[in-house]
Amino acid sequence: METLIKENELPVKELEKLGLYQDGKMNLSSEDVDALLSGRRTKMRSLFHLKMDGVAIRQLDAKLSLSRNEDGTVALNLHPIYREIKPHPLLSAEEAKVLLDGKLQSIQKVYEQADKKLTQLIIEYDKQTREFVAYHPDQVEVPIKVNGETLSEEQKKAFQRGDVIQLGDGTRIQHSATDSKGITSDRKALILSVLLDGGISYLLLRGISNLAGNNDAQKEGYTKGYNEALADSMVGKPKREAEMTVGEHIDYSRASQHSRGYGRTASR
């Protein structure tokens, strides 16, 4: 699964100014780094003692994202908490209200570009920053498998569009550009199988946000497919980890992720 931005393209100087890159190391969780490289937003962060446009700012709460400029360089973007909701020109008042009320995760819109070609945008609402976020479906990374179930081409396209997908075990998932994990579900945990560095890697995700508009409590993630995918992810691991029970491995992963974050440090 190729990311939109490579690690060697990270705008180190901009990150250093924010205190997020020090002594050759990123001062971000691996989950936030994954979000940046994938074109998503990080979790909300508190940034201290900033100087922006000649103005000293003692503290700024904001999310971070990366974007690619026309010349191919990568820029760091700050998304602070706006006092008022920023409208989106493609949304009607009714559509905006549906997103604001949390009844839907996203809305699909088609618009005409400057070259007269039609293109599709998916629009979400970030309730933490009070702004609408738009993205192109073809820029969304899609896992090969979820809980051991291979996604069909139709399911992959639906995931990119922001549609809710139901797996064979009843699990429902949906892409989210405003969530740092990039996915929401009616289950608290998922195991994603992705193609990374020429091989299959396993990402164990916990603490997943609930589906928009889902009034039911989230279920635990320990379906048959989840357990089998977990067992597959342990092949080739050290004996101490490979012989853990599912419950023991979950506790171990939780402790590990607490200190290291999710994503690139998860089971592979």
Short mmCIF file of C-alpha atoms in Angstrom, two decimals:
data_model
loop_
_atom_site.label_atom_id
_atom_site.label_comp_id
_atom_site.label_asym_id
_atom_site.label_seq_id
_atom_site.Cartn_x
_atom_site.Cartn_y
_atom_site.Cartn_z
CA MET A 1 0.00 0.00 0.00
CA GLU A 2 1.81 3.07 -1.24
CA THR A 3 1.44 6.26 0.78
CA LEU A 4 0.82 9.59 -0.93
CA ILE A 5 3.96 11.03 0.65
CA LYS A 6 7.26 9.27 1.39
CA GLU A 7 9.06 9.60 4.71
CA ASN A 8 12.07 11.23 3.04
CA GLU A 9 9.75 13.99 1.76
CA LEU A 10 8.68 15.13 5.23
CA PRO A 11 9.19 18.92 5.64
CA VAL A 12 11.75 18.58 8.43
CA LYS A 13 12.50 22.31 8.79
CA GLU A 14 8.81 23.15 9.25
CA LEU A 15 8.42 20.33 11.76
CA GLU A 16 11.48 21.55 13.66
CA LYS A 17 9.94 25.03 14.03
CA LEU A 18 6.96 23.42 15.74
CA GLY A 19 9.14 21.29 18.01
CA LEU A 20 7.98 18.14 16.25
CA TYR A 21 11.40 17.10 14.95
CA GLN A 22 14.35 17.11 17.34
CA ASP A 23 17.77 15.45 17.34
CA GLY A 24 16.97 13.56 14.15
CA LYS A 25 13.74 12.08 15.53
CA MET A 26 10.06 12.77 15.02
CA ASN A 27 8.20 13.99 18.09
CA LEU A 28 5.00 12.40 16.82
CA SER A 29 3.37 9.03 17.45
CA SER A 30 3.67 6.50 14.63
CA GLU A 31 -0.10 6.76 14.19
CA ASP A 32 0.21 10.48 13.50
CA VAL A 33 3.15 9.91 11.13
CA ASP A 34 1.06 7.35 9.23
CA ALA A 35 -1.81 9.83 9.04
CA LEU A 36 0.48 12.51 7.61
CA LEU A 37 2.05 10.23 5.00
CA SER A 38 -1.39 8.98 3.95
CA GLY A 39 -2.83 12.45 3.44
CA ARG A 40 -4.98 12.41 6.58
CA ARG A 41 -4.99 14.62 9.65
CA THR A 42 -3.23 13.86 12.90
CA LYS A 43 -4.93 13.89 16.26
CA MET A 44 -5.34 17.27 17.92
CA ARG A 45 -2.03 18.50 19.34
CA SER A 46 -1.03 21.36 21.63
CA LEU A 47 1.84 23.37 20.15
CA PHE A 48 3.73 25.81 22.37
CA HIS A 49 5.76 29.02 21.94
CA LEU A 50 5.20 29.49 18.23
CA LYS A 51 6.15 32.44 16.06
CA MET A 52 3.89 32.80 13.04
CA ASP A 53 3.95 35.82 10.71
CA GLY A 54 5.88 37.75 13.33
CA VAL A 55 3.31 37.01 16.05
CA ALA A 56 4.26 35.06 19.18
CA ILE A 57 1.70 32.41 20.15
CA ARG A 58 1.99 30.83 23.58
CA GLN A 59 -0.17 27.80 22.75
CA LEU A 60 -2.06 26.62 19.69
CA ASP A 61 -4.27 23.52 19.58
CA ALA A 62 -4.36 22.16 16.03
CA LYS A 63 -4.29 19.11 13.81
CA LEU A 64 -1.56 18.67 11.20
CA SER A 65 -1.63 17.48 7.61
CA LEU A 66 0.64 17.43 4.57
CA SER A 67 -0.12 18.53 1.02
CA ARG A 68 1.86 18.49 -2.21
CA ASN A 69 2.52 21.79 -3.96
CA GLU A 70 2.37 22.21 -7.73
CA ASP A 71 6.18 22.05 -7.88
CA GLY A 72 6.14 18.66 -6.16
CA THR A 73 7.36 19.83 -2.76
CA VAL A 74 5.52 18.89 0.42
CA ALA A 75 4.03 21.51 2.75
CA LEU A 76 2.93 21.22 6.37
CA ASN A 77 -0.57 22.51 7.16
CA LEU A 78 -2.00 23.54 10.52
CA HIS A 79 -5.72 23.09 11.21
CA PRO A 80 -6.63 25.09 14.33
CA ILE A 81 -9.99 25.17 16.04
CA TYR A 82 -12.11 27.79 14.28
CA ARG A 83 -14.48 29.95 16.27
CA GLU A 84 -17.17 29.57 13.63
CA ILE A 85 -17.92 26.75 11.21
CA LYS A 86 -16.22 27.25 7.85
CA PRO A 87 -18.76 26.53 5.04
CA HIS A 88 -17.97 24.53 1.91
CA PRO A 89 -18.99 25.96 -1.48
CA LEU A 90 -20.15 22.61 -2.88
CA LEU A 91 -22.54 21.83 -0.01
CA SER A 92 -26.12 22.99 0.25
CA ALA A 93 -27.41 24.08 3.65
CA GLU A 94 -29.28 20.78 3.98
CA GLU A 95 -26.22 18.68 3.13
CA ALA A 96 -24.05 20.64 5.53
CA LYS A 97 -26.58 20.11 8.33
CA VAL A 98 -26.57 16.33 7.78
CA LEU A 99 -22.81 16.26 8.27
CA LEU A 100 -22.91 18.68 11.20
CA ASP A 101 -25.51 16.52 12.96
CA GLY A 102 -23.31 13.44 12.49
CA LYS A 103 -26.00 11.53 10.63
CA LEU A 104 -23.59 10.76 7.80
CA GLN A 105 -19.80 10.44 7.73
CA SER A 106 -19.47 11.95 4.26
CA ILE A 107 -21.26 13.25 1.17
CA GLN A 108 -20.21 12.61 -2.43
CA LYS A 109 -20.16 15.57 -4.81
CA VAL A 110 -19.27 15.95 -8.50
CA TYR A 111 -17.99 19.28 -9.80
CA GLU A 112 -16.52 20.76 -12.98
CA GLN A 113 -12.82 21.59 -12.95
CA ALA A 114 -11.17 24.49 -14.76
CA ASP A 115 -10.49 22.17 -17.74
CA LYS A 116 -14.24 21.38 -17.91
CA LYS A 117 -13.66 17.80 -16.75
CA LEU A 118 -15.94 16.40 -14.07
CA THR A 119 -14.34 15.07 -10.92
CA GLN A 120 -15.65 13.54 -7.70
CA LEU A 121 -15.00 14.84 -4.22
CA ILE A 122 -15.90 13.29 -0.87
CA ILE A 123 -16.67 15.84 1.83
CA GLU A 124 -16.57 15.23 5.59
CA TYR A 125 -16.94 17.47 8.63
CA ASP A 126 -14.21 17.71 11.23
CA LYS A 127 -16.12 18.52 14.40
CA GLN A 128 -12.92 19.19 16.35
CA THR A 129 -11.68 21.98 14.05
CA ARG A 130 -15.14 23.03 12.80
CA GLU A 131 -14.32 22.80 9.10
CA PHE A 132 -15.31 20.68 6.12
CA VAL A 133 -12.66 18.43 4.59
CA ALA A 134 -12.71 17.30 0.94
CA TYR A 135 -10.66 14.57 -0.74
CA HIS A 136 -10.46 12.68 -4.04
CA PRO A 137 -11.46 8.99 -3.78
CA ASP A 138 -8.51 7.74 -5.85
CA GLN A 139 -6.11 9.11 -3.22
CA VAL A 140 -7.47 6.85 -0.49
CA GLU A 141 -5.32 3.90 0.60
CA VAL A 142 -7.31 0.68 0.76
CA PRO A 143 -6.34 -2.41 2.80
CA ILE A 144 -6.09 -5.75 1.00
CA LYS A 145 -7.88 -7.56 3.82
CA VAL A 146 -9.82 -6.62 6.94
CA ASN A 147 -10.04 -9.26 9.69
CA GLY A 148 -8.64 -11.76 7.21
CA GLU A 149 -11.34 -11.12 4.58
CA THR A 150 -10.10 -10.04 1.15
CA LEU A 151 -11.90 -6.96 -0.13
CA SER A 152 -13.38 -7.21 -3.62
CA GLU A 153 -12.68 -4.52 -6.21
CA GLU A 154 -16.22 -3.24 -5.69
CA GLN A 155 -15.66 -3.01 -1.93
CA LYS A 156 -12.35 -1.21 -2.43
CA LYS A 157 -13.98 1.43 -4.62
CA ALA A 158 -16.85 1.79 -2.14
CA PHE A 159 -14.32 2.27 0.69
CA GLN A 160 -12.59 5.03 -1.31
CA ARG A 161 -15.95 6.75 -1.85
CA GLY A 162 -16.61 6.75 1.88
CA ASP A 163 -19.42 4.17 1.70
CA VAL A 164 -20.08 1.78 4.58
CA ILE A 165 -18.84 -1.74 3.80
CA GLN A 166 -20.15 -4.85 5.55
CA LEU A 167 -17.83 -7.85 5.86
CA GLY A 168 -18.83 -11.49 5.95
CA ASP A 169 -18.57 -11.59 9.74
CA GLY A 170 -21.01 -8.67 10.04
CA THR A 171 -18.32 -6.07 10.76
CA ARG A 172 -19.03 -2.68 9.19
CA ILE A 173 -16.23 -0.31 8.21
CA GLN A 174 -15.94 3.11 6.57
CA HIS A 175 -13.07 5.33 5.47
CA SER A 176 -12.60 8.64 7.28
CA ALA A 177 -10.28 11.44 6.20
CA THR A 178 -10.79 13.35 9.46
CA ASP A 179 -9.86 10.43 11.73
CA SER A 180 -6.13 9.85 12.25
CA LYS A 181 -6.60 6.09 11.80
CA GLY A 182 -8.41 6.63 8.50
CA ILE A 183 -11.18 4.19 9.35
CA THR A 184 -14.29 3.93 11.53
CA SER A 185 -16.18 0.77 12.45
CA ASP A 186 -18.94 -0.70 14.56
CA ARG A 187 -16.17 -2.75 16.23
CA LYS A 188 -13.53 -1.45 18.62
CA ALA A 189 -10.64 -3.32 16.98
CA LEU A 190 -9.66 -4.44 13.50
CA ILE A 191 -6.71 -6.13 11.84
CA LEU A 192 -5.82 -4.71 8.43
CA SER A 193 -3.64 -6.56 5.94
CA VAL A 194 -1.74 -4.16 3.67
CA LEU A 195 0.96 -4.42 1.05
CA LEU A 196 4.10 -2.76 2.37
CA ASP A 197 7.69 -3.04 1.12
CA GLY A 198 6.75 -5.86 -1.23
CA GLY A 199 5.13 -8.06 1.43
CA ILE A 200 1.94 -8.41 3.46
CA SER A 201 1.94 -6.44 6.71
CA TYR A 202 -0.61 -6.59 9.53
CA LEU A 203 -1.85 -3.49 11.30
CA LEU A 204 -3.62 -4.04 14.62
CA LEU A 205 -5.92 -1.08 15.29
CA ARG A 206 -7.65 -0.50 18.61
CA GLY A 207 -9.71 2.38 19.93
CA ILE A 208 -11.43 2.82 16.57
CA SER A 209 -14.12 5.50 16.37
CA ASN A 210 -17.73 4.40 15.91
CA LEU A 211 -19.53 4.72 12.58
CA ALA A 212 -21.32 8.03 12.05
CA GLY A 213 -25.01 7.72 12.86
CA ASN A 214 -24.55 4.35 14.60
CA ASN A 215 -26.54 4.53 17.83
CA ASP A 216 -25.53 1.05 18.96
CA ALA A 217 -22.56 0.49 21.25
CA GLN A 218 -19.45 -0.73 19.47
CA LYS A 219 -18.72 -4.44 19.65
CA GLU A 220 -15.43 -6.03 20.60
CA GLY A 221 -13.36 -7.02 17.58
CA TYR A 222 -12.72 -10.66 18.41
CA THR A 223 -14.54 -12.34 15.53
CA LYS A 224 -13.32 -15.59 13.99
CA GLY A 225 -11.73 -13.65 11.14
CA TYR A 226 -10.04 -11.26 13.57
CA ASN A 227 -8.55 -14.12 15.59
CA GLU A 228 -7.35 -15.94 12.48
CA ALA A 229 -5.77 -12.75 11.11
CA LEU A 230 -4.11 -12.22 14.49
CA ALA A 231 -2.70 -15.74 14.37
CA ASP A 232 -1.41 -15.16 10.83
CA SER A 233 0.28 -11.95 11.93
CA MET A 234 2.23 -13.86 14.56
CA VAL A 235 3.88 -16.27 12.11
CA GLY A 236 7.61 -15.80 12.31
CA LYS A 237 7.43 -13.78 15.52
CA PRO A 238 9.64 -14.60 18.54
CA LYS A 239 8.44 -17.59 20.54
CA ARG A 240 7.49 -15.41 23.50
CA GLU A 241 4.99 -13.49 21.34
CA ALA A 242 3.91 -16.36 19.09
CA GLU A 243 2.80 -18.50 22.05
CA MET A 244 0.63 -15.79 23.61
CA THR A 245 -3.10 -16.32 23.80
CA VAL A 246 -5.32 -13.87 21.96
CA GLY A 247 -6.09 -12.06 25.21
CA GLU A 248 -2.43 -11.90 26.22
CA HIS A 249 -1.42 -10.59 22.81
CA ILE A 250 -4.09 -7.89 22.98
CA ASP A 251 -2.85 -6.75 26.38
CA TYR A 252 0.73 -6.79 25.07
CA SER A 253 -0.25 -4.82 21.96
CA ARG A 254 -2.17 -2.29 24.04
CA ALA A 255 0.83 -1.64 26.25
CA SER A 256 3.13 -1.46 23.24
CA GLN A 257 0.86 0.92 21.35
CA HIS A 258 0.52 3.14 24.41
CA SER A 259 4.21 3.92 24.21
CA ARG A 260 4.77 3.72 20.47
CA GLY A 261 1.45 4.53 18.78
CA TYR A 262 -0.36 2.52 16.12
CA GLY A 263 0.28 2.06 12.42
CA ARG A 264 3.88 1.53 11.41
CA THR A 265 4.84 -0.05 14.73
CA ALA A 266 1.98 -2.53 14.80
CA SER A 267 2.28 -6.26 14.04
CA ARG A 268 3.63 -6.95 10.55
#
